[in-house]
CSV table of C-alpha atoms in Angstrom, one decimal:
chain,number,residue,atom,x,y,z
A,1,MET,CA,32.9,37.5,9.6
A,2,VAL,CA,31.8,33.8,9.7
A,3,THR,CA,31.5,33.9,13.5
A,4,ARG,CA,29.9,37.2,13.3
A,5,VAL,CA,27.2,35.7,10.5
A,6,ARG,CA,26.9,32.5,12.4
A,7,ARG,CA,25.9,34.6,15.5
A,8,ARG,CA,23.3,36.4,14.1
A,9,ASN,CA,21.6,33.5,12.1
A,10,SER,CA,20.3,30.9,14.3
A,11,ALA,CA,19.5,28.4,11.7
A,12,LEU,CA,23.1,28.4,10.9
A,13,ARG,CA,23.8,26.5,13.9
A,14,ARG,CA,21.2,23.7,13.3
A,15,PRO,CA,23.3,20.2,13.1
A,16,VAL,CA,23.5,19.3,9.2
A,17,ASP,CA,24.8,15.7,8.4
A,18,LEU,CA,25.7,16.3,4.8
A,19,LEU,CA,26.2,19.8,2.6
A,20,ILE,CA,26.2,19.3,-1.0
A,21,SER,CA,27.8,22.3,-2.7
A,22,MET,CA,27.9,23.0,-6.5
A,23,SER,CA,31.4,24.4,-7.3
A,24,GLY,CA,32.7,26.5,-10.3
A,25,PHE,CA,35.8,28.2,-10.9
A,26,SER,CA,35.7,29.9,-7.7
A,27,PRO,CA,35.9,27.5,-4.6
A,28,LEU,CA,35.5,30.2,-2.2
A,29,THR,CA,31.6,30.0,-2.3
A,30,THR,CA,31.9,26.2,-1.2
A,31,ILE,CA,34.4,26.8,1.6
A,32,LEU,CA,32.4,29.8,3.0
A,33,ALA,CA,29.1,27.7,2.7
A,34,TYR,CA,31.1,25.0,4.9
A,35,GLU,CA,32.4,27.5,7.3
A,36,LEU,CA,28.8,28.6,7.9
A,37,ILE,CA,27.1,25.6,8.3
A,38,ARG,CA,29.8,23.2,9.6
A,39,PRO,CA,28.3,20.0,8.3
A,40,ARG,CA,29.5,16.5,9.2
A,41,ARG,CA,30.1,15.5,5.7
A,42,LEU,CA,30.9,17.6,2.4
A,43,LEU,CA,30.0,16.6,-1.2
A,44,VAL,CA,31.2,19.0,-3.9
A,45,ILE,CA,29.8,18.5,-7.2
A,46,TYR,CA,31.7,20.2,-10.1
A,47,SER,CA,32.4,20.2,-13.9
A,48,GLU,CA,35.4,18.9,-15.3
A,49,GLN,CA,36.6,22.6,-16.3
A,50,ALA,CA,36.8,23.5,-12.6
A,51,ASN,CA,38.7,20.1,-11.4
A,52,ALA,CA,41.4,22.7,-10.0
A,53,SER,CA,38.9,24.0,-7.1
A,54,VAL,CA,38.5,20.4,-5.4
A,55,ASP,CA,42.2,20.4,-4.2
A,56,PHE,CA,41.7,23.9,-3.1
A,57,ILE,CA,38.5,23.3,-1.0
A,58,ALA,CA,39.9,20.0,0.3
A,59,SER,CA,42.7,21.9,1.6
A,60,ARG,CA,40.5,24.3,3.6
A,61,VAL,CA,37.9,21.9,5.0
A,62,ILE,CA,40.0,19.1,6.0
A,63,GLY,CA,42.1,18.8,9.2
A,64,PRO,CA,41.6,19.2,13.0
A,65,GLY,CA,38.6,20.3,13.9
A,66,ARG,CA,37.4,20.1,10.7
A,67,LEU,CA,36.3,17.0,8.2
A,68,ARG,CA,38.2,13.8,8.2
A,69,TYR,CA,39.4,12.9,4.4
A,70,GLN,CA,36.8,10.3,4.5
A,71,ASP,CA,34.1,12.9,5.3
A,72,PHE,CA,35.0,14.6,2.1
A,73,SER,CA,34.2,13.5,-1.5
A,74,HIS,CA,33.6,15.1,-4.8
A,75,ARG,CA,32.0,14.0,-7.9
A,76,SER,CA,32.4,15.6,-11.7
A,77,VAL,CA,29.3,16.2,-13.6
A,78,GLU,CA,28.5,17.2,-17.3
A,79,PRO,CA,27.4,20.5,-16.7
A,80,THR,CA,24.4,20.5,-19.2
A,81,ASP,CA,23.3,17.1,-18.2
A,82,PRO,CA,20.5,18.3,-15.7
A,83,GLN,CA,20.1,14.7,-14.4
A,84,GLY,CA,23.8,14.1,-13.6
A,85,VAL,CA,23.4,16.5,-10.6
A,86,TYR,CA,20.1,14.6,-9.5
A,87,ARG,CA,22.0,11.4,-9.7
A,88,GLU,CA,24.8,12.2,-7.7
A,89,VAL,CA,22.9,13.7,-5.1
A,90,LYS,CA,20.6,10.7,-4.8
A,91,ALA,CA,23.9,8.4,-4.9
A,92,GLU,CA,25.1,10.1,-1.9
A,93,LEU,CA,21.9,10.2,0.0
A,94,ASP,CA,21.7,6.5,-0.5
A,95,ARG,CA,25.2,6.0,0.7
A,96,SER,CA,24.7,8.1,3.5
A,97,ALA,CA,23.3,6.9,7.1
A,98,THR,CA,23.3,8.4,10.5
A,99,PRO,CA,24.4,6.6,13.5
A,100,ASP,CA,21.2,6.4,15.2
A,101,ASP,CA,19.3,5.5,12.0
A,102,ARG,CA,17.3,8.9,12.0
A,103,ARG,CA,16.4,10.9,8.8
A,104,LEU,CA,19.5,12.3,7.4
A,105,SER,CA,19.8,16.3,7.5
A,106,ALA,CA,21.3,17.5,4.2
A,107,VAL,CA,21.6,20.8,2.6
A,108,ILE,CA,22.4,21.9,-1.2
A,109,ASP,CA,24.5,24.8,-1.5
A,110,ILE,CA,23.4,26.2,-5.1
A,111,THR,CA,25.5,29.1,-5.1
A,112,GLY,CA,28.5,27.9,-7.4
A,113,GLY,CA,28.8,26.2,-10.6
A,114,LYS,CA,27.2,26.9,-13.6
A,115,LYS,CA,23.6,28.1,-13.9
A,116,VAL,CA,22.1,25.0,-15.1
A,117,MET,CA,24.0,22.9,-12.2
A,118,SER,CA,22.5,25.4,-9.7
A,119,ALA,CA,18.8,24.8,-11.3
A,120,ALA,CA,19.4,21.2,-11.3
A,121,ALA,CA,20.7,21.4,-7.7
A,122,ALA,CA,17.4,23.1,-7.0
A,123,LEU,CA,15.2,20.4,-8.5
A,124,ALA,CA,17.1,18.1,-6.6
A,125,ALA,CA,16.2,19.4,-3.5
A,126,TRP,CA,12.5,19.7,-4.3
A,127,GLN,CA,12.2,16.4,-5.5
A,128,LEU,CA,14.6,14.7,-2.3
A,129,ASN,CA,13.2,16.9,0.3
A,130,LEU,CA,16.4,18.8,0.9
A,131,GLY,CA,17.1,22.3,2.5
A,132,ILE,CA,18.7,25.3,0.0
A,133,CYS,CA,21.4,27.6,0.9
A,134,TYR,CA,22.5,30.4,-1.5
A,135,LEU,CA,25.2,32.8,-0.7
A,136,ASP,CA,23.7,36.1,-1.5
A,137,GLY,CA,25.5,39.6,-2.0
A,138,GLU,CA,27.0,42.1,-4.2
A,139,TYR,CA,28.8,40.2,-7.0
A,140,ASP,CA,32.1,41.1,-8.4
A,141,GLN,CA,32.3,40.8,-12.1
A,142,GLU,CA,35.8,40.6,-12.5
A,143,PHE,CA,36.6,37.9,-9.9
A,144,ARG,CA,33.0,36.2,-10.6
A,145,ARG,CA,32.5,36.0,-6.7
A,146,VAL,CA,30.5,37.8,-4.2
A,147,VAL,CA,32.5,40.6,-2.7
A,148,PRO,CA,34.6,39.1,0.6
A,149,GLY,CA,32.6,40.5,3.6
A,150,ASP,CA,29.3,41.2,1.9
A,151,GLU,CA,28.2,37.5,2.1
A,152,ARG,CA,24.6,37.0,3.3
A,153,PRO,CA,23.7,33.3,3.7
A,154,LEU,CA,20.0,32.4,2.9
A,155,LEU,CA,18.8,29.0,4.1
A,156,LEU,CA,15.7,28.0,2.7
A,157,ASP,CA,13.8,25.0,3.4
A,158,ASN,CA,12.7,22.6,0.8
A,159,PRO,CA,10.3,24.2,-1.6
A,160,THR,CA,7.5,21.6,-0.2
A,161,ALA,CA,7.9,23.1,3.1
A,162,LEU,CA,7.2,26.7,1.3
A,163,PHE,CA,4.4,25.7,-0.9
A,164,GLY,CA,3.7,21.9,-1.1
A,165,GLU,CA,1.4,22.2,-3.8
A,166,GLN,CA,2.7,19.3,-5.8
A,167,GLU,CA,2.7,17.0,-2.3
A,168,MET,CA,-0.7,18.2,-1.7
A,169,ALA,CA,-2.1,17.3,-5.1
A,170,ALA,CA,-0.4,13.9,-4.7
A,171,ALA,CA,-2.1,13.4,-1.5
A,172,LEU,CA,-5.5,14.5,-3.0
A,173,GLU,CA,-4.9,11.8,-5.4
A,174,THR,CA,-4.2,8.9,-3.1
A,175,PHE,CA,-7.3,10.3,-1.2
A,176,ARG,CA,-9.3,10.3,-4.2
A,177,ASN,CA,-8.4,6.5,-5.0
A,178,GLY,CA,-10.0,5.6,-1.6
A,179,ALA,CA,-6.2,5.0,0.4
A,180,PHE,CA,-7.7,6.8,3.1
A,181,GLY,CA,-4.9,5.4,5.3
A,182,SER,CA,-1.9,6.6,2.9
A,183,ALA,CA,-3.5,10.0,2.6
A,184,HIS,CA,-3.3,10.4,6.0
A,185,ALA,CA,0.2,9.6,6.4
A,186,GLN,CA,0.8,12.0,3.4
A,187,TYR,CA,-1.2,14.7,4.9
A,188,GLN,CA,0.5,14.1,8.3
A,189,ASP,CA,3.8,14.6,7.1
A,190,LEU,CA,2.8,17.9,5.1
A,191,CYS,CA,1.4,19.4,8.3
A,192,GLU,CA,4.9,19.0,9.5
A,193,GLN,CA,6.8,20.4,6.4
A,194,ILE,CA,4.6,23.3,4.7
A,195,ALA,CA,4.4,26.9,6.2
A,196,GLU,CA,0.5,27.2,6.0
A,197,PRO,CA,-0.6,23.7,7.0
A,198,VAL,CA,-4.4,24.4,7.4
A,199,ARG,CA,-5.7,22.6,4.2
A,200,ALA,CA,-3.5,19.7,5.3
A,201,ARG,CA,-4.5,19.7,8.7
A,202,PHE,CA,-8.5,19.4,7.4
A,203,MET,CA,-7.5,16.9,4.6
A,204,ARG,CA,-5.7,14.8,7.5
A,205,ALA,CA,-8.8,14.8,9.5
A,206,LEU,CA,-11.4,14.0,6.7
A,207,SER,CA,-9.1,11.0,5.8
A,208,GLU,CA,-9.1,9.7,9.3
A,209,LEU,CA,-12.9,10.0,9.4
A,210,TYR,CA,-13.5,8.3,6.2
A,211,ARG,CA,-11.0,5.5,6.9
A,212,ALA,CA,-12.9,4.9,10.4
A,213,TRP,CA,-16.2,5.0,8.2
A,214,CYS,CA,-14.5,2.4,5.6
A,215,ASP,CA,-13.6,-0.1,8.3
A,216,LEU,CA,-17.2,0.5,10.0
A,217,ASP,CA,-15.2,1.2,13.1
A,218,LEU,CA,-18.0,2.9,14.8
A,219,SER,CA,-16.4,3.2,18.1
A,220,ALA,CA,-14.0,5.5,16.8
A,221,LEU,CA,-16.4,7.8,14.9
A,222,PRO,CA,-17.0,10.3,17.9
A,223,ASP,CA,-13.5,11.4,18.2
A,224,ARG,CA,-12.9,11.5,14.4
A,225,ILE,CA,-16.4,13.7,13.7
A,226,ALA,CA,-14.9,16.0,16.6
A,227,THR,CA,-11.4,16.4,14.5
A,228,VAL,CA,-13.2,17.2,11.6
A,229,GLU,CA,-15.5,19.7,13.1
A,230,SER,CA,-12.7,21.2,14.5
A,231,ALA,CA,-10.8,21.5,11.4
A,232,LEU,CA,-13.9,22.9,9.6
A,233,VAL,CA,-13.9,25.7,12.1
A,234,THR,CA,-10.1,26.9,10.9
A,235,TYR,CA,-10.5,25.8,7.0
A,236,ARG,CA,-12.1,28.7,5.3
A,237,ASP,CA,-11.4,27.5,1.3
A,238,LEU,CA,-14.1,24.9,1.0
A,239,THR,CA,-17.1,25.6,-1.3
A,240,SER,CA,-20.5,25.8,-0.1
A,241,GLU,CA,-21.2,22.9,-1.6
A,242,THR,CA,-18.6,20.7,-0.1
A,243,TYR,CA,-18.9,22.4,3.4
A,244,ASP,CA,-22.7,21.4,3.6
A,245,ARG,CA,-21.9,18.1,2.2
A,246,ILE,CA,-19.3,17.3,4.8
A,247,ASN,CA,-21.6,18.5,7.4
A,248,GLU,CA,-24.4,16.4,6.4
A,249,GLN,CA,-22.0,13.4,6.5
A,250,LEU,CA,-20.8,14.0,9.8
A,251,ALA,CA,-24.8,14.4,11.0
A,252,PHE,CA,-25.5,11.0,9.4
A,253,LEU,CA,-22.5,9.4,11.1
A,254,ARG,CA,-23.7,10.7,14.5
A,255,SER,CA,-26.6,8.4,14.2
A,256,LEU,CA,-24.1,5.4,13.8
A,257,THR,CA,-22.7,6.3,17.3
A,258,THR,CA,-25.4,5.5,19.4
A,259,GLU,CA,-25.7,1.8,21.2
A,260,PRO,CA,-27.3,0.5,19.3
A,261,PRO,CA,-26.9,2.4,16.1
A,262,ASP,CA,-29.7,3.4,14.0
A,263,LEU,CA,-30.2,0.2,12.3
A,264,THR,CA,-32.0,1.9,9.4
A,265,ARG,CA,-29.3,4.4,8.4
A,266,LEU,CA,-26.7,1.7,8.9
A,267,LEU,CA,-28.4,0.0,5.9
A,268,VAL,CA,-27.8,3.1,4.0
A,269,CYS,CA,-24.2,2.8,5.4
A,270,PHE,CA,-23.7,-0.4,4.1
A,271,TYR,CA,-24.9,0.4,0.3
A,272,VAL,CA,-22.8,3.7,0.3
A,273,LEU,CA,-19.8,2.0,1.2
A,274,GLY,CA,-20.8,-0.5,-1.5
A,275,MET,CA,-21.0,2.1,-4.0
A,276,HIS,CA,-17.5,3.5,-3.0
A,277,TYR,CA,-15.6,0.1,-2.9
A,278,GLN,CA,-17.3,-0.9,-6.4
A,279,ALA,CA,-16.4,2.7,-8.0
A,280,ILE,CA,-12.4,1.8,-6.9
A,281,GLY,CA,-12.6,-1.5,-8.3
A,282,ARG,CA,-12.9,-3.5,-4.9
A,283,HIS,CA,-15.6,-5.7,-6.2
A,284,ASP,CA,-15.5,-8.4,-3.6
A,285,PHE,CA,-15.6,-5.9,-0.8
A,286,ALA,CA,-18.6,-4.3,-2.6
A,287,ALA,CA,-20.5,-7.7,-3.1
A,288,LEU,CA,-20.4,-8.1,1.0
A,289,LEU,CA,-21.6,-5.0,1.7
A,290,PHE,CA,-24.4,-5.1,-1.0
A,291,TYR,CA,-25.3,-8.2,0.3
A,292,ARG,CA,-25.2,-6.8,4.0
A,293,THR,CA,-27.9,-4.4,2.6
A,294,VAL,CA,-30.1,-6.6,1.1
A,295,GLU,CA,-30.0,-8.9,4.1
A,296,GLY,CA,-30.6,-6.2,6.2
A,297,CYS,CA,-33.6,-4.7,4.5
A,298,LEU,CA,-35.0,-8.2,4.7
A,299,ALA,CA,-34.3,-9.1,8.3
A,300,ARG,CA,-35.2,-5.6,9.6
A,301,ARG,CA,-38.4,-5.7,7.8
A,302,LEU,CA,-39.2,-8.8,9.9
A,303,GLU,CA,-38.4,-7.1,12.9
A,304,LEU,CA,-40.2,-3.9,12.3
A,305,ARG,CA,-43.5,-5.7,11.4
A,306,PHE,CA,-43.4,-7.8,14.7
A,307,PRO,CA,-42.0,-5.8,17.4
A,308,GLY,CA,-39.9,-7.9,19.8
A,309,PHE,CA,-39.0,-10.5,16.9
A,310,SER,CA,-35.1,-10.7,16.7
A,311,CYS,CA,-33.4,-12.4,13.7
A,312,LYS,CA,-30.4,-13.6,15.9
A,313,LYS,CA,-32.8,-15.2,18.2
A,314,ALA,CA,-36.0,-15.8,16.6
A,315,ASP,CA,-39.1,-16.1,18.7
A,316,TYR,CA,-41.5,-17.4,16.0
A,317,ARG,CA,-44.5,-16.9,18.6
A,318,LEU,CA,-44.3,-13.4,18.3
A,319,ILE,CA,-45.1,-13.9,14.4
A,320,GLY,CA,-48.1,-16.1,15.0
A,321,ASP,CA,-49.1,-19.9,15.4
A,322,ILE,CA,-45.9,-21.6,15.1
A,323,ASP,CA,-47.5,-24.9,13.3
A,324,ASP,CA,-49.3,-22.6,10.9
A,325,LEU,CA,-45.9,-20.7,10.1
A,326,THR,CA,-43.8,-23.9,9.7
A,327,ARG,CA,-46.2,-25.1,7.1
A,328,ALA,CA,-46.3,-21.8,5.0
A,329,TYR,CA,-42.6,-22.0,5.2
A,330,ARG,CA,-42.3,-25.2,3.8
A,331,ARG,CA,-44.5,-24.7,1.2
A,332,ALA,CA,-42.8,-21.4,0.4
A,333,MET,CA,-39.7,-23.4,0.3
A,334,SER,CA,-41.1,-25.9,-2.1
A,335,ASP,CA,-42.3,-23.4,-4.3
A,336,THR,CA,-39.5,-21.7,-4.8
A,337,GLY,CA,-37.1,-24.6,-5.3
A,338,GLY,CA,-35.5,-24.0,-2.1
A,339,ARG,CA,-32.9,-26.7,-0.1
A,340,GLY,CA,-32.0,-26.9,3.6
A,341,SER,CA,-33.8,-27.6,6.5
A,342,ALA,CA,-37.8,-27.6,6.6
A,343,GLU,CA,-37.8,-26.4,10.2
A,344,LEU,CA,-37.6,-22.8,11.3
A,345,PRO,CA,-34.1,-21.8,12.1
A,346,THR,CA,-33.2,-20.1,15.5
A,347,ASP,CA,-30.9,-17.5,13.4
A,348,VAL,CA,-32.3,-15.7,10.5
A,349,ASP,CA,-30.4,-15.3,7.6
A,350,LEU,CA,-31.0,-13.8,4.1
A,351,LYS,CA,-32.5,-17.3,2.6
A,352,THR,CA,-34.8,-17.7,5.7
A,353,ALA,CA,-35.8,-14.0,5.8
A,354,VAL,CA,-37.1,-14.0,2.1
A,355,LEU,CA,-38.8,-17.2,2.8
A,356,LEU,CA,-40.4,-16.1,5.8
A,357,LEU,CA,-41.8,-12.5,4.0
A,358,TYR,CA,-42.9,-14.6,0.9
A,359,ALA,CA,-44.7,-17.1,3.1
A,360,LEU,CA,-46.5,-14.1,5.0
A,361,GLY,CA,-47.6,-12.6,1.7
A,362,ASP,CA,-45.6,-9.4,3.3
A,363,ASP,CA,-46.2,-6.1,1.6
A,364,PHE,CA,-42.5,-5.3,1.3
A,365,MET,CA,-42.4,-8.3,-0.9
A,366,SER,CA,-45.0,-7.2,-3.3
A,367,GLN,CA,-43.4,-3.6,-3.5
A,368,ALA,CA,-40.1,-5.2,-3.9
A,369,GLY,CA,-41.3,-7.4,-6.8
A,370,LEU,CA,-40.3,-10.7,-4.7
A,371,HIS,CA,-43.9,-12.2,-4.7
A,372,THR,CA,-43.4,-14.9,-7.2
A,373,PRO,CA,-41.5,-18.0,-6.9
A,374,SER,CA,-39.3,-17.1,-10.0
A,375,SER,CA,-38.0,-13.7,-8.3
A,376,VAL,CA,-37.4,-15.3,-4.9
A,377,LYS,CA,-35.4,-17.8,-6.5
A,378,SER,CA,-33.3,-15.2,-8.7
A,379,LEU,CA,-32.6,-13.2,-5.3
A,380,ARG,CA,-31.0,-16.5,-3.9
A,381,ASP,CA,-29.0,-17.3,-6.9
A,382,LEU,CA,-27.6,-13.8,-6.9
A,383,ALA,CA,-26.8,-14.5,-3.0
A,384,ALA,CA,-25.1,-17.5,-3.9
A,385,VAL,CA,-22.8,-15.3,-6.0
A,386,ARG,CA,-21.6,-13.6,-2.9
A,387,ASN,CA,-21.3,-16.5,-0.7
A,388,ASP,CA,-19.1,-18.2,-3.2
A,389,SER,CA,-16.8,-15.2,-3.1
A,390,VAL,CA,-13.3,-15.7,-1.9
A,391,LEU,CA,-14.3,-13.2,0.9
A,392,ALA,CA,-17.2,-15.2,1.9
A,393,HIS,CA,-17.2,-18.9,1.8
A,394,GLY,CA,-15.6,-20.1,-1.4
A,395,TYR,CA,-12.9,-19.1,-3.6
A,396,ARG,CA,-14.2,-17.4,-6.5
A,397,THR,CA,-13.4,-13.5,-7.4
A,398,ILE,CA,-16.5,-11.1,-7.9
A,399,SER,CA,-16.7,-9.7,-11.5
A,400,PRO,CA,-17.7,-6.3,-12.3
A,401,ALA,CA,-21.0,-7.5,-13.7
A,402,GLN,CA,-21.8,-9.5,-10.6
A,403,SER,CA,-21.1,-6.3,-8.8
A,404,ASP,CA,-23.4,-4.3,-10.7
A,405,LYS,CA,-26.4,-7.0,-10.5
A,406,LEU,CA,-25.8,-7.0,-6.6
A,407,SER,CA,-25.7,-3.2,-6.3
A,408,ALA,CA,-29.0,-3.1,-8.4
A,409,ARG,CA,-30.6,-5.2,-6.3
A,410,ALA,CA,-29.4,-3.6,-3.0
A,411,LYS,CA,-30.3,-0.2,-4.3
A,412,HIS,CA,-33.8,-1.2,-5.2
A,413,LEU,CA,-34.6,-3.2,-1.9
A,414,LEU,CA,-33.4,-0.5,0.1
A,415,THR,CA,-35.4,2.3,-1.9
A,416,VAL,CA,-38.6,0.2,-1.0
A,417,PHE,CA,-37.6,-0.7,2.6
A,418,TRP,CA,-36.9,3.3,3.3
A,419,LYS,CA,-40.5,4.0,1.9
A,420,LEU,CA,-41.8,1.8,4.1
A,421,HIS,CA,-40.1,2.7,7.2
A,422,GLY,CA,-37.6,5.6,6.7
A,423,PRO,CA,-37.8,9.5,7.0
A,424,PRO,CA,-40.0,11.2,4.0
A,425,ALA,CA,-36.9,11.8,2.2
A,426,ASP,CA,-35.5,10.3,-1.2
A,427,VAL,CA,-32.9,7.7,-0.2
A,428,GLN,CA,-30.8,7.7,-3.4
A,429,THR,CA,-30.2,11.8,-2.9
A,430,LEU,CA,-29.3,10.8,0.7
A,431,CYS,CA,-26.6,8.2,-0.6
A,432,GLN,CA,-25.5,10.8,-3.3
A,433,ARG,CA,-24.6,13.1,-0.8
A,434,LEU,CA,-23.0,10.6,1.5
A,435,ARG,CA,-20.5,9.5,-1.0
A,436,PHE,CA,-17.0,10.6,0.0
A,437,VAL,CA,-15.8,14.0,-1.4
A,438,ASP,CA,-12.9,14.2,-3.8
A,439,THR,CA,-11.9,17.7,-3.6
A,440,ASP,CA,-10.1,19.8,-1.0
A,441,ARG,CA,-11.8,22.9,-1.7
């Protein structure tokens, strides 16, 4: 019978390193499970009332062509203690190892033993990602076992492989916390485990896209965008709101894949990522991105007002008479209490950009509320907070309050800049639409 069943069921011919079998008063289910699965090792878990079964099981599974004594073990548990089964299974897995360090192949046989033991064994399989074996068939009430010859083995993958809802929920929580690399790894595992992996595949692709976005890995975006687009075709369970929002994000990110990227949209990208890091409590990273937003708005305003001018290698002749500009720059530095060289620098940073625009009486400065000495000094002091941070030039940690101030200033300057140089749309609405989705539906 065993040979016939094994021949019909290809799943029984897969190698199994460890079989863990619940045993009750009848040892036959454990012996039959061993014969059908033929594991390399066997652990029998039984209650003290059924300890007579252990010797009988050992006499049938140990011997030439079968198990060695060292490959057979048994543990007694209190049947009413569901944690006892879990502890014994977990301990056996921790002790076990494969010769080639691959993942251990283990199956739990839940046929025998008391019902509470079988229930605990099934829960252990769920928790520990193990397969489940159950011998079905017509039950003989008198002998308390399946009628010999009527046994039908049911081999079930771990419940995660069938449904995966708990693991999908855990992966989504990781995703919501902004740990997109870890979320990608979790979804990758789920893609290989669950029976219907369409949602996991989509979230795997979205996690990888968001990770590249967070890392500002612009060169990786085209492939990541294409992968998400492909996953969107097969995943039909997104709400129209989430679907539209993701498509808006993809369109925005494409503008960052050109060479050079759309610099106006790059400022929006800095601000959106700053909001993301601020929301998850990474205020030092948020501060850097808000600083980049402020600095970029000022520098980009100079470059757009004076075509050909570059803040990376400043040619002040494109702005006007160098002597006149130098005098205005020095006067602006004196008025606002600035320090440093009174000469025009080759590389224009935030402090230089704000002084140049102030000296020029630029419209951007008046609209942004930076047209007075005190307002310029206030911006410079706020920039010093970022410069003193541990991720910049100092050793201090950015506080939530400081992060809020940088965020507010970045938001204000980006709004003014967008009105002057962006498309006719509200930039703050755009920023909200670009924030990472937090759902898989």
